[in-house]
């Protein structure tokens, strides 16, 4: 897969899944615009070491005006935005009755409204150039629920609905829109949940094993690199007719 001359914007790509996807796209030759609040210098160095040109934009994707500035920056730095990966996401775990309304608003803005804004702003350029790829990192929680994750589950179900609408509105063009639905991936977002479970006895290994055993039959984590390779496949001609899919990558979570 050769992405030389193409430009990718990956939101939330200073760590975890986003960084893994950015590195895979960089290795395939794409210019990459990173985004996120983590270690920016390390992320840029990693993408450059993969042989690509890298930039970073500090947009807070929960703010529409920041997203507008980030898309404009991408287009002015590299002349185009060809591959948009909507990945940035946050989590909060609490029963519904005590779920803080402010966390609900933040999760909906970061995990769902950001996908609407980035997509509506990226599409005109893609239509002009006659090619585009939009990949939304949803979750198994876009397809099934779990207790104590009301905002996250609602937002991710919304991402999958939005993915289908965008796929239909672009169906007769060379622009495709799909969602990936990972199960557990060992990133800072999931490490937080393991740390919370381990608070009682400090046994991180047990907490990690129990987290996997509850939901993921393979009892093994999905990796950011595996998700990166799937994004790469969705960028290929072989995926020209993959439209509106919600592709679970979950060690068997949804097969149960
Ligand atoms: P992570 O915490 O490692 O990375 C999240 C990234 O998003 C970071 O770069 C962070 O700085 C950035 N970010 C957070 N809020 C932001 C904001 N308002 N504006 C811009 N950037 C922001 O998490 P991750 O596990 O790599 O998650 C990435 C995506 O994958 C999320 O959408 C998450 O819901 C999804 N996902 C993760 C898992 C998993 O098991 N880790 C499973 C399914 C889906």
mmCIF file of C-alpha atoms and ligand atoms in Angstrom:
data_model
loop_
_atom_site.group_PDB
_atom_site.id
_atom_site.type_symbol
_atom_site.label_atom_id
_atom_site.label_comp_id
_atom_site.label_asym_id
_atom_site.label_seq_id
_atom_site.Cartn_x
_atom_site.Cartn_y
_atom_site.Cartn_z
ATOM 1 C CA UNK A 1 0.000 0.000 0.000
ATOM 2 C CA UNK A 2 1.555 3.279 -1.136
ATOM 3 C CA UNK A 3 0.121 6.461 0.396
ATOM 4 C CA UNK A 4 2.861 8.768 -0.900
ATOM 5 C CA UNK A 5 1.391 12.184 -1.678
ATOM 6 C CA UNK A 6 -1.633 11.595 0.560
ATOM 7 C CA UNK A 7 -2.249 13.468 3.810
ATOM 8 C CA UNK A 8 -3.826 11.931 6.897
ATOM 9 C CA UNK A 9 -5.217 13.668 9.970
ATOM 10 C CA UNK A 10 -5.560 11.397 13.014
ATOM 11 C CA UNK A 11 -7.306 12.983 15.992
ATOM 12 C CA UNK A 12 -6.138 11.973 19.478
ATOM 13 C CA UNK A 13 -2.871 10.542 18.155
ATOM 14 C CA UNK A 14 -0.300 11.408 20.829
ATOM 15 C CA UNK A 15 -0.841 7.976 22.418
ATOM 16 C CA UNK A 16 -2.611 4.649 22.145
ATOM 17 C CA UNK A 17 -4.653 3.650 19.125
ATOM 18 C CA UNK A 18 -4.339 7.003 17.340
ATOM 19 C CA UNK A 19 -0.545 6.931 17.510
ATOM 20 C CA UNK A 20 -0.522 3.317 16.271
ATOM 21 C CA UNK A 21 -2.687 4.278 13.292
ATOM 22 C CA UNK A 22 -0.592 7.390 12.572
ATOM 23 C CA UNK A 23 2.581 5.274 12.513
ATOM 24 C CA UNK A 24 1.062 2.717 10.136
ATOM 25 C CA UNK A 25 -0.081 5.453 7.747
ATOM 26 C CA UNK A 26 3.342 7.124 7.996
ATOM 27 C CA UNK A 27 5.134 3.856 7.153
ATOM 28 C CA UNK A 28 2.921 3.646 4.042
ATOM 29 C CA UNK A 29 4.189 7.092 3.015
ATOM 30 C CA UNK A 30 1.387 9.474 4.050
ATOM 31 C CA UNK A 31 2.045 12.913 5.510
ATOM 32 C CA UNK A 32 0.524 12.906 8.982
ATOM 33 C CA UNK A 33 -1.073 15.608 11.103
ATOM 34 C CA UNK A 34 -1.147 14.514 14.731
ATOM 35 C CA UNK A 35 -3.483 15.875 17.393
ATOM 36 C CA UNK A 36 -3.889 15.291 21.128
ATOM 37 C CA UNK A 37 -2.670 16.393 24.540
ATOM 38 C CA UNK A 38 0.025 13.777 25.235
ATOM 39 C CA UNK A 39 3.772 13.811 24.529
ATOM 40 C CA UNK A 40 3.772 15.758 21.247
ATOM 41 C CA UNK A 41 7.554 15.731 20.691
ATOM 42 C CA UNK A 42 7.752 11.930 21.097
ATOM 43 C CA UNK A 43 4.797 11.362 18.747
ATOM 44 C CA UNK A 44 6.262 13.636 16.060
ATOM 45 C CA UNK A 45 9.673 11.947 16.390
ATOM 46 C CA UNK A 46 8.063 8.492 16.040
ATOM 47 C CA UNK A 47 6.156 9.479 12.879
ATOM 48 C CA UNK A 48 9.239 11.110 11.371
ATOM 49 C CA UNK A 49 11.287 8.004 12.198
ATOM 50 C CA UNK A 50 8.722 6.048 10.176
ATOM 51 C CA UNK A 51 9.796 8.164 7.199
ATOM 52 C CA UNK A 52 6.924 10.642 6.960
ATOM 53 C CA UNK A 53 6.438 14.362 7.368
ATOM 54 C CA UNK A 54 4.637 15.092 10.628
ATOM 55 C CA UNK A 55 2.869 18.081 12.106
ATOM 56 C CA UNK A 56 0.805 18.504 15.261
ATOM 57 C CA UNK A 57 -2.273 20.630 15.827
ATOM 58 C CA UNK A 58 -3.374 21.222 19.443
ATOM 59 C CA UNK A 59 -7.136 21.336 18.752
ATOM 60 C CA UNK A 60 -9.452 20.369 21.579
ATOM 61 C CA UNK A 61 -11.872 18.296 19.494
ATOM 62 C CA UNK A 62 -14.712 18.976 21.902
ATOM 63 C CA UNK A 63 -14.745 22.494 20.369
ATOM 64 C CA UNK A 64 -16.050 22.959 16.816
ATOM 65 C CA UNK A 65 -13.957 26.080 16.233
ATOM 66 C CA UNK A 66 -10.758 24.186 17.149
ATOM 67 C CA UNK A 67 -11.637 21.452 14.645
ATOM 68 C CA UNK A 68 -12.196 24.074 11.960
ATOM 69 C CA UNK A 69 -8.722 25.515 12.655
ATOM 70 C CA UNK A 70 -7.149 22.017 12.590
ATOM 71 C CA UNK A 71 -8.666 21.104 9.203
ATOM 72 C CA UNK A 72 -7.604 24.474 7.747
ATOM 73 C CA UNK A 73 -4.087 23.939 9.161
ATOM 74 C CA UNK A 74 -3.854 20.458 7.589
ATOM 75 C CA UNK A 75 -4.930 21.788 4.201
ATOM 76 C CA UNK A 76 -2.546 24.747 4.347
ATOM 77 C CA UNK A 77 0.464 22.641 5.506
ATOM 78 C CA UNK A 78 0.051 19.791 3.005
ATOM 79 C CA UNK A 79 -2.412 21.128 0.417
ATOM 80 C CA UNK A 80 -5.118 18.537 1.127
ATOM 81 C CA UNK A 81 -6.796 16.281 3.650
ATOM 82 C CA UNK A 82 -7.275 12.832 2.083
ATOM 83 C CA UNK A 83 -7.608 10.482 5.067
ATOM 84 C CA UNK A 84 -9.486 11.510 8.193
ATOM 85 C CA UNK A 85 -9.290 9.198 11.200
ATOM 86 C CA UNK A 86 -11.674 10.313 13.939
ATOM 87 C CA UNK A 87 -10.071 8.642 16.929
ATOM 88 C CA UNK A 88 -9.945 11.035 19.905
ATOM 89 C CA UNK A 89 -12.035 9.767 22.776
ATOM 90 C CA UNK A 90 -12.477 9.874 26.540
ATOM 91 C CA UNK A 91 -14.231 7.664 29.068
ATOM 92 C CA UNK A 92 -15.950 8.027 32.431
ATOM 93 C CA UNK A 93 -17.308 5.085 34.403
ATOM 94 C CA UNK A 94 -20.191 5.563 36.882
ATOM 95 C CA UNK A 95 -23.753 4.346 37.438
ATOM 96 C CA UNK A 96 -26.363 6.399 35.583
ATOM 97 C CA UNK A 97 -27.975 7.947 38.680
ATOM 98 C CA UNK A 98 -24.667 9.484 39.754
ATOM 99 C CA UNK A 99 -23.169 10.027 36.308
ATOM 100 C CA UNK A 100 -21.960 13.674 36.353
ATOM 101 C CA UNK A 101 -23.872 15.717 33.754
ATOM 102 C CA UNK A 102 -20.673 17.600 32.966
ATOM 103 C CA UNK A 103 -18.918 14.277 32.058
ATOM 104 C CA UNK A 104 -21.890 13.338 29.834
ATOM 105 C CA UNK A 105 -21.526 16.635 27.948
ATOM 106 C CA UNK A 106 -17.746 16.258 27.600
ATOM 107 C CA UNK A 107 -17.959 12.663 26.318
ATOM 108 C CA UNK A 108 -20.691 13.466 23.799
ATOM 109 C CA UNK A 109 -18.708 16.478 22.546
ATOM 110 C CA UNK A 110 -15.352 14.651 22.354
ATOM 111 C CA UNK A 111 -16.457 11.211 21.140
ATOM 112 C CA UNK A 112 -19.451 12.072 18.914
ATOM 113 C CA UNK A 113 -19.921 15.743 17.961
ATOM 114 C CA UNK A 114 -16.222 15.932 16.999
ATOM 115 C CA UNK A 115 -16.836 13.268 14.342
ATOM 116 C CA UNK A 116 -19.724 15.309 12.891
ATOM 117 C CA UNK A 117 -17.680 18.530 12.777
ATOM 118 C CA UNK A 118 -14.464 17.022 11.393
ATOM 119 C CA UNK A 119 -16.382 15.078 8.742
ATOM 120 C CA UNK A 120 -18.548 17.990 7.564
ATOM 121 C CA UNK A 121 -15.425 20.172 7.296
ATOM 122 C CA UNK A 122 -13.245 17.561 5.555
ATOM 123 C CA UNK A 123 -15.808 16.417 2.981
ATOM 124 C CA UNK A 124 -15.830 19.455 0.641
ATOM 125 C CA UNK A 125 -12.064 19.108 -0.059
ATOM 126 C CA UNK A 126 -12.395 15.343 -0.565
ATOM 127 C CA UNK A 127 -15.279 15.871 -3.009
ATOM 128 C CA UNK A 128 -13.242 18.502 -4.877
ATOM 129 C CA UNK A 129 -10.312 16.091 -5.309
ATOM 130 C CA UNK A 130 -12.583 13.080 -5.950
ATOM 131 C CA UNK A 131 -11.115 10.745 -3.324
ATOM 132 C CA UNK A 132 -11.257 10.355 0.430
ATOM 133 C CA UNK A 133 -11.254 7.958 3.332
ATOM 134 C CA UNK A 134 -12.983 8.569 6.661
ATOM 135 C CA UNK A 135 -12.412 6.013 9.404
ATOM 136 C CA UNK A 136 -14.160 6.442 12.724
ATOM 137 C CA UNK A 137 -12.747 4.628 15.728
ATOM 138 C CA UNK A 138 -15.949 3.590 17.456
ATOM 139 C CA UNK A 139 -15.884 0.595 19.831
ATOM 140 C CA UNK A 140 -17.678 -2.657 20.581
ATOM 141 C CA UNK A 141 -19.608 -0.235 22.783
ATOM 142 C CA UNK A 142 -21.036 1.199 19.576
ATOM 143 C CA UNK A 143 -22.794 -2.146 19.088
ATOM 144 C CA UNK A 144 -23.521 -3.411 22.620
ATOM 145 C CA UNK A 145 -23.843 -1.854 26.053
ATOM 146 C CA UNK A 146 -21.996 -2.334 29.336
ATOM 147 C CA UNK A 147 -22.975 -1.122 32.798
ATOM 148 C CA UNK A 148 -21.725 2.247 34.071
ATOM 149 C CA UNK A 149 -20.738 3.598 30.646
ATOM 150 C CA UNK A 150 -23.882 5.506 29.649
ATOM 151 C CA UNK A 151 -22.229 8.433 27.887
ATOM 152 C CA UNK A 152 -19.540 6.369 26.161
ATOM 153 C CA UNK A 153 -21.992 3.735 24.901
ATOM 154 C CA UNK A 154 -24.457 6.395 23.715
ATOM 155 C CA UNK A 155 -21.709 8.347 21.935
ATOM 156 C CA UNK A 156 -20.229 5.268 20.240
ATOM 157 C CA UNK A 157 -23.664 4.057 19.063
ATOM 158 C CA UNK A 158 -24.065 7.572 17.651
ATOM 159 C CA UNK A 159 -20.721 7.321 15.833
ATOM 160 C CA UNK A 160 -21.872 4.154 14.084
ATOM 161 C CA UNK A 161 -25.172 5.772 13.032
ATOM 162 C CA UNK A 162 -23.301 8.810 11.734
ATOM 163 C CA UNK A 163 -20.849 6.534 9.860
ATOM 164 C CA UNK A 164 -23.779 4.939 7.994
ATOM 165 C CA UNK A 165 -25.282 8.298 7.022
ATOM 166 C CA UNK A 166 -21.943 9.633 5.727
ATOM 167 C CA UNK A 167 -21.408 6.366 3.802
ATOM 168 C CA UNK A 168 -24.809 6.800 2.130
ATOM 169 C CA UNK A 169 -24.297 10.482 1.323
ATOM 170 C CA UNK A 170 -20.934 9.642 -0.345
ATOM 171 C CA UNK A 171 -21.988 6.293 -1.829
ATOM 172 C CA UNK A 172 -21.638 7.373 -5.462
ATOM 173 C CA UNK A 173 -18.210 8.892 -4.985
ATOM 174 C CA UNK A 174 -14.690 7.588 -4.302
ATOM 175 C CA UNK A 175 -15.050 8.709 -0.703
ATOM 176 C CA UNK A 176 -15.772 5.959 1.823
ATOM 177 C CA UNK A 177 -16.691 6.130 5.498
ATOM 178 C CA UNK A 178 -16.411 3.192 7.888
ATOM 179 C CA UNK A 179 -16.083 2.497 11.601
ATOM 180 C CA UNK A 180 -13.758 0.161 13.499
ATOM 181 C CA UNK A 181 -15.121 -1.319 16.715
ATOM 182 C CA UNK A 182 -12.269 -2.486 18.923
ATOM 183 C CA UNK A 183 -12.644 -4.556 22.062
ATOM 184 C CA UNK A 184 -10.029 -4.069 24.794
ATOM 185 C CA UNK A 185 -6.801 -2.432 23.577
ATOM 186 C CA UNK A 186 -4.129 -1.838 26.242
ATOM 187 C CA UNK A 187 -3.780 1.967 26.074
ATOM 188 C CA UNK A 188 -3.742 4.725 28.742
ATOM 189 C CA UNK A 189 -7.571 4.860 28.500
ATOM 190 C CA UNK A 190 -7.875 1.177 29.506
ATOM 191 C CA UNK A 191 -4.928 1.222 31.924
ATOM 192 C CA UNK A 192 -6.955 3.745 33.974
ATOM 193 C CA UNK A 193 -9.772 1.178 34.274
ATOM 194 C CA UNK A 194 -7.280 -1.555 35.269
ATOM 195 C CA UNK A 195 -5.742 0.760 37.884
ATOM 196 C CA UNK A 196 -9.209 1.442 39.356
ATOM 197 C CA UNK A 197 -9.914 -2.299 39.601
ATOM 198 C CA UNK A 198 -6.520 -2.892 41.271
ATOM 199 C CA UNK A 199 -7.112 -0.227 43.926
ATOM 200 C CA UNK A 200 -8.421 -2.827 46.413
ATOM 201 C CA UNK A 201 -5.374 -5.131 46.524
ATOM 202 C CA UNK A 202 -2.799 -3.475 44.228
ATOM 203 C CA UNK A 203 -2.662 -6.604 42.018
ATOM 204 C CA UNK A 204 -2.453 -5.159 38.494
ATOM 205 C CA UNK A 205 -1.945 -8.554 36.828
ATOM 206 C CA UNK A 206 -5.123 -9.929 38.354
ATOM 207 C CA UNK A 207 -7.050 -6.776 37.421
ATOM 208 C CA UNK A 208 -5.840 -7.058 33.804
ATOM 209 C CA UNK A 209 -6.732 -10.782 33.591
ATOM 210 C CA UNK A 210 -10.202 -10.195 35.086
ATOM 211 C CA UNK A 211 -10.931 -7.293 32.743
ATOM 212 C CA UNK A 212 -10.172 -9.493 29.724
ATOM 213 C CA UNK A 213 -11.922 -12.581 31.093
ATOM 214 C CA UNK A 214 -15.230 -10.747 31.570
ATOM 215 C CA UNK A 215 -15.693 -9.786 27.909
ATOM 216 C CA UNK A 216 -12.919 -10.815 25.530
ATOM 217 C CA UNK A 217 -12.824 -14.603 24.835
ATOM 218 C CA UNK A 218 -9.322 -14.504 23.293
ATOM 219 C CA UNK A 219 -8.127 -13.213 26.704
ATOM 220 C CA UNK A 220 -5.651 -11.115 24.766
ATOM 221 C CA UNK A 221 -5.602 -7.415 23.911
ATOM 222 C CA UNK A 222 -6.150 -5.987 20.421
ATOM 223 C CA UNK A 223 -3.109 -3.875 19.443
ATOM 224 C CA UNK A 224 -2.957 -0.361 17.951
ATOM 225 C CA UNK A 225 -0.788 -1.812 15.141
ATOM 226 C CA UNK A 226 -3.529 -4.306 14.180
ATOM 227 C CA UNK A 227 -6.021 -1.442 13.982
ATOM 228 C CA UNK A 228 -3.525 0.591 11.926
ATOM 229 C CA UNK A 229 -3.293 -2.242 9.378
ATOM 230 C CA UNK A 230 -7.084 -2.293 9.054
ATOM 231 C CA UNK A 231 -7.152 1.462 8.426
ATOM 232 C CA UNK A 232 -4.523 0.880 5.755
ATOM 233 C CA UNK A 233 -6.732 -1.779 4.160
ATOM 234 C CA UNK A 234 -9.694 0.635 4.196
ATOM 235 C CA UNK A 235 -7.482 3.118 2.298
ATOM 236 C CA UNK A 236 -6.792 0.563 -0.444
ATOM 237 C CA UNK A 237 -8.687 0.029 -3.720
ATOM 238 C CA UNK A 238 -9.722 -3.410 -2.422
ATOM 239 C CA UNK A 239 -11.937 -1.538 0.058
ATOM 240 C CA UNK A 240 -13.613 0.727 -2.521
ATOM 241 C CA UNK A 241 -16.979 -0.921 -1.864
ATOM 242 C CA UNK A 242 -16.626 -1.239 1.901
ATOM 243 C CA UNK A 243 -19.060 1.476 2.930
ATOM 244 C CA UNK A 244 -20.822 2.122 6.217
ATOM 245 C CA UNK A 245 -19.314 -0.927 7.896
ATOM 246 C CA UNK A 246 -18.925 -1.274 11.661
ATOM 247 C CA UNK A 247 -16.057 -3.749 11.804
ATOM 248 C CA UNK A 248 -15.523 -5.353 15.197
ATOM 249 C CA UNK A 249 -11.943 -6.263 16.152
ATOM 250 C CA UNK A 250 -12.586 -7.654 19.585
ATOM 251 C CA UNK A 251 -11.072 -11.081 20.331
ATOM 252 C CA UNK A 252 -14.571 -12.576 20.015
ATOM 253 C CA UNK A 253 -16.408 -10.147 22.373
ATOM 254 C CA UNK A 254 -19.428 -9.820 20.066
ATOM 255 C CA UNK A 255 -19.524 -13.477 19.042
ATOM 256 C CA UNK A 256 -20.941 -14.406 22.470
HETATM 257 P P1 LIG B 1 -5.821 7.186 24.815
HETATM 258 O O1 LIG B 1 -6.291 7.816 26.073
HETATM 259 O O2 LIG B 1 -4.541 6.428 24.771
HETATM 260 O O3 LIG B 1 -5.731 8.264 23.658
HETATM 261 C C1 LIG B 1 -6.704 9.237 23.481
HETATM 262 C C2 LIG B 1 -6.104 10.349 22.664
HETATM 263 O O4 LIG B 1 -7.099 11.358 22.504
HETATM 264 C C3 LIG B 1 -4.901 11.017 23.345
HETATM 265 O O5 LIG B 1 -3.975 11.420 22.353
HETATM 266 C C4 LIG B 1 -5.539 12.246 24.003
HETATM 267 O O6 LIG B 1 -4.623 13.299 24.212
HETATM 268 C C5 LIG B 1 -6.563 12.594 22.937
HETATM 269 N N1 LIG B 1 -7.658 13.412 23.402
HETATM 270 C C6 LIG B 1 -8.469 13.247 24.472
HETATM 271 N N2 LIG B 1 -9.364 14.255 24.537
HETATM 272 C C7 LIG B 1 -9.118 15.069 23.493
HETATM 273 C C8 LIG B 1 -9.679 16.282 23.015
HETATM 274 N N3 LIG B 1 -10.713 16.861 23.648
HETATM 275 N N4 LIG B 1 -9.147 16.860 21.916
HETATM 276 C C9 LIG B 1 -8.094 16.285 21.271
HETATM 277 N N5 LIG B 1 -7.524 15.146 21.674
HETATM 278 C C10 LIG B 1 -8.024 14.544 22.766
HETATM 279 O O7 LIG B 1 -7.062 6.286 24.349
HETATM 280 P P2 LIG B 1 -7.199 5.099 23.311
HETATM 281 O O8 LIG B 1 -7.543 3.886 24.074
HETATM 282 O O9 LIG B 1 -6.062 5.061 22.352
HETATM 283 O O10 LIG B 1 -8.531 5.555 22.581
HETATM 284 C C11 LIG B 1 -8.588 6.047 21.261
HETATM 285 C C12 LIG B 1 -9.966 5.799 20.711
HETATM 286 O O11 LIG B 1 -10.237 4.408 20.643
HETATM 287 C C13 LIG B 1 -11.086 6.409 21.561
HETATM 288 O O12 LIG B 1 -12.080 6.962 20.723
HETATM 289 C C14 LIG B 1 -11.624 5.218 22.314
HETATM 290 O O13 LIG B 1 -12.968 5.403 22.677
HETATM 291 C C15 LIG B 1 -11.462 4.129 21.271
HETATM 292 N N6 LIG B 1 -11.463 2.785 21.803
HETATM 293 C C16 LIG B 1 -10.506 2.387 22.709
HETATM 294 C C17 LIG B 1 -10.538 1.081 23.172
HETATM 295 C C18 LIG B 1 -9.517 0.564 24.137
HETATM 296 O O14 LIG B 1 -9.681 -0.570 24.627
HETATM 297 N N7 LIG B 1 -8.459 1.284 24.423
HETATM 298 C C19 LIG B 1 -11.525 0.195 22.747
HETATM 299 C C20 LIG B 1 -12.471 0.651 21.838
HETATM 300 C C21 LIG B 1 -12.422 1.931 21.371
#
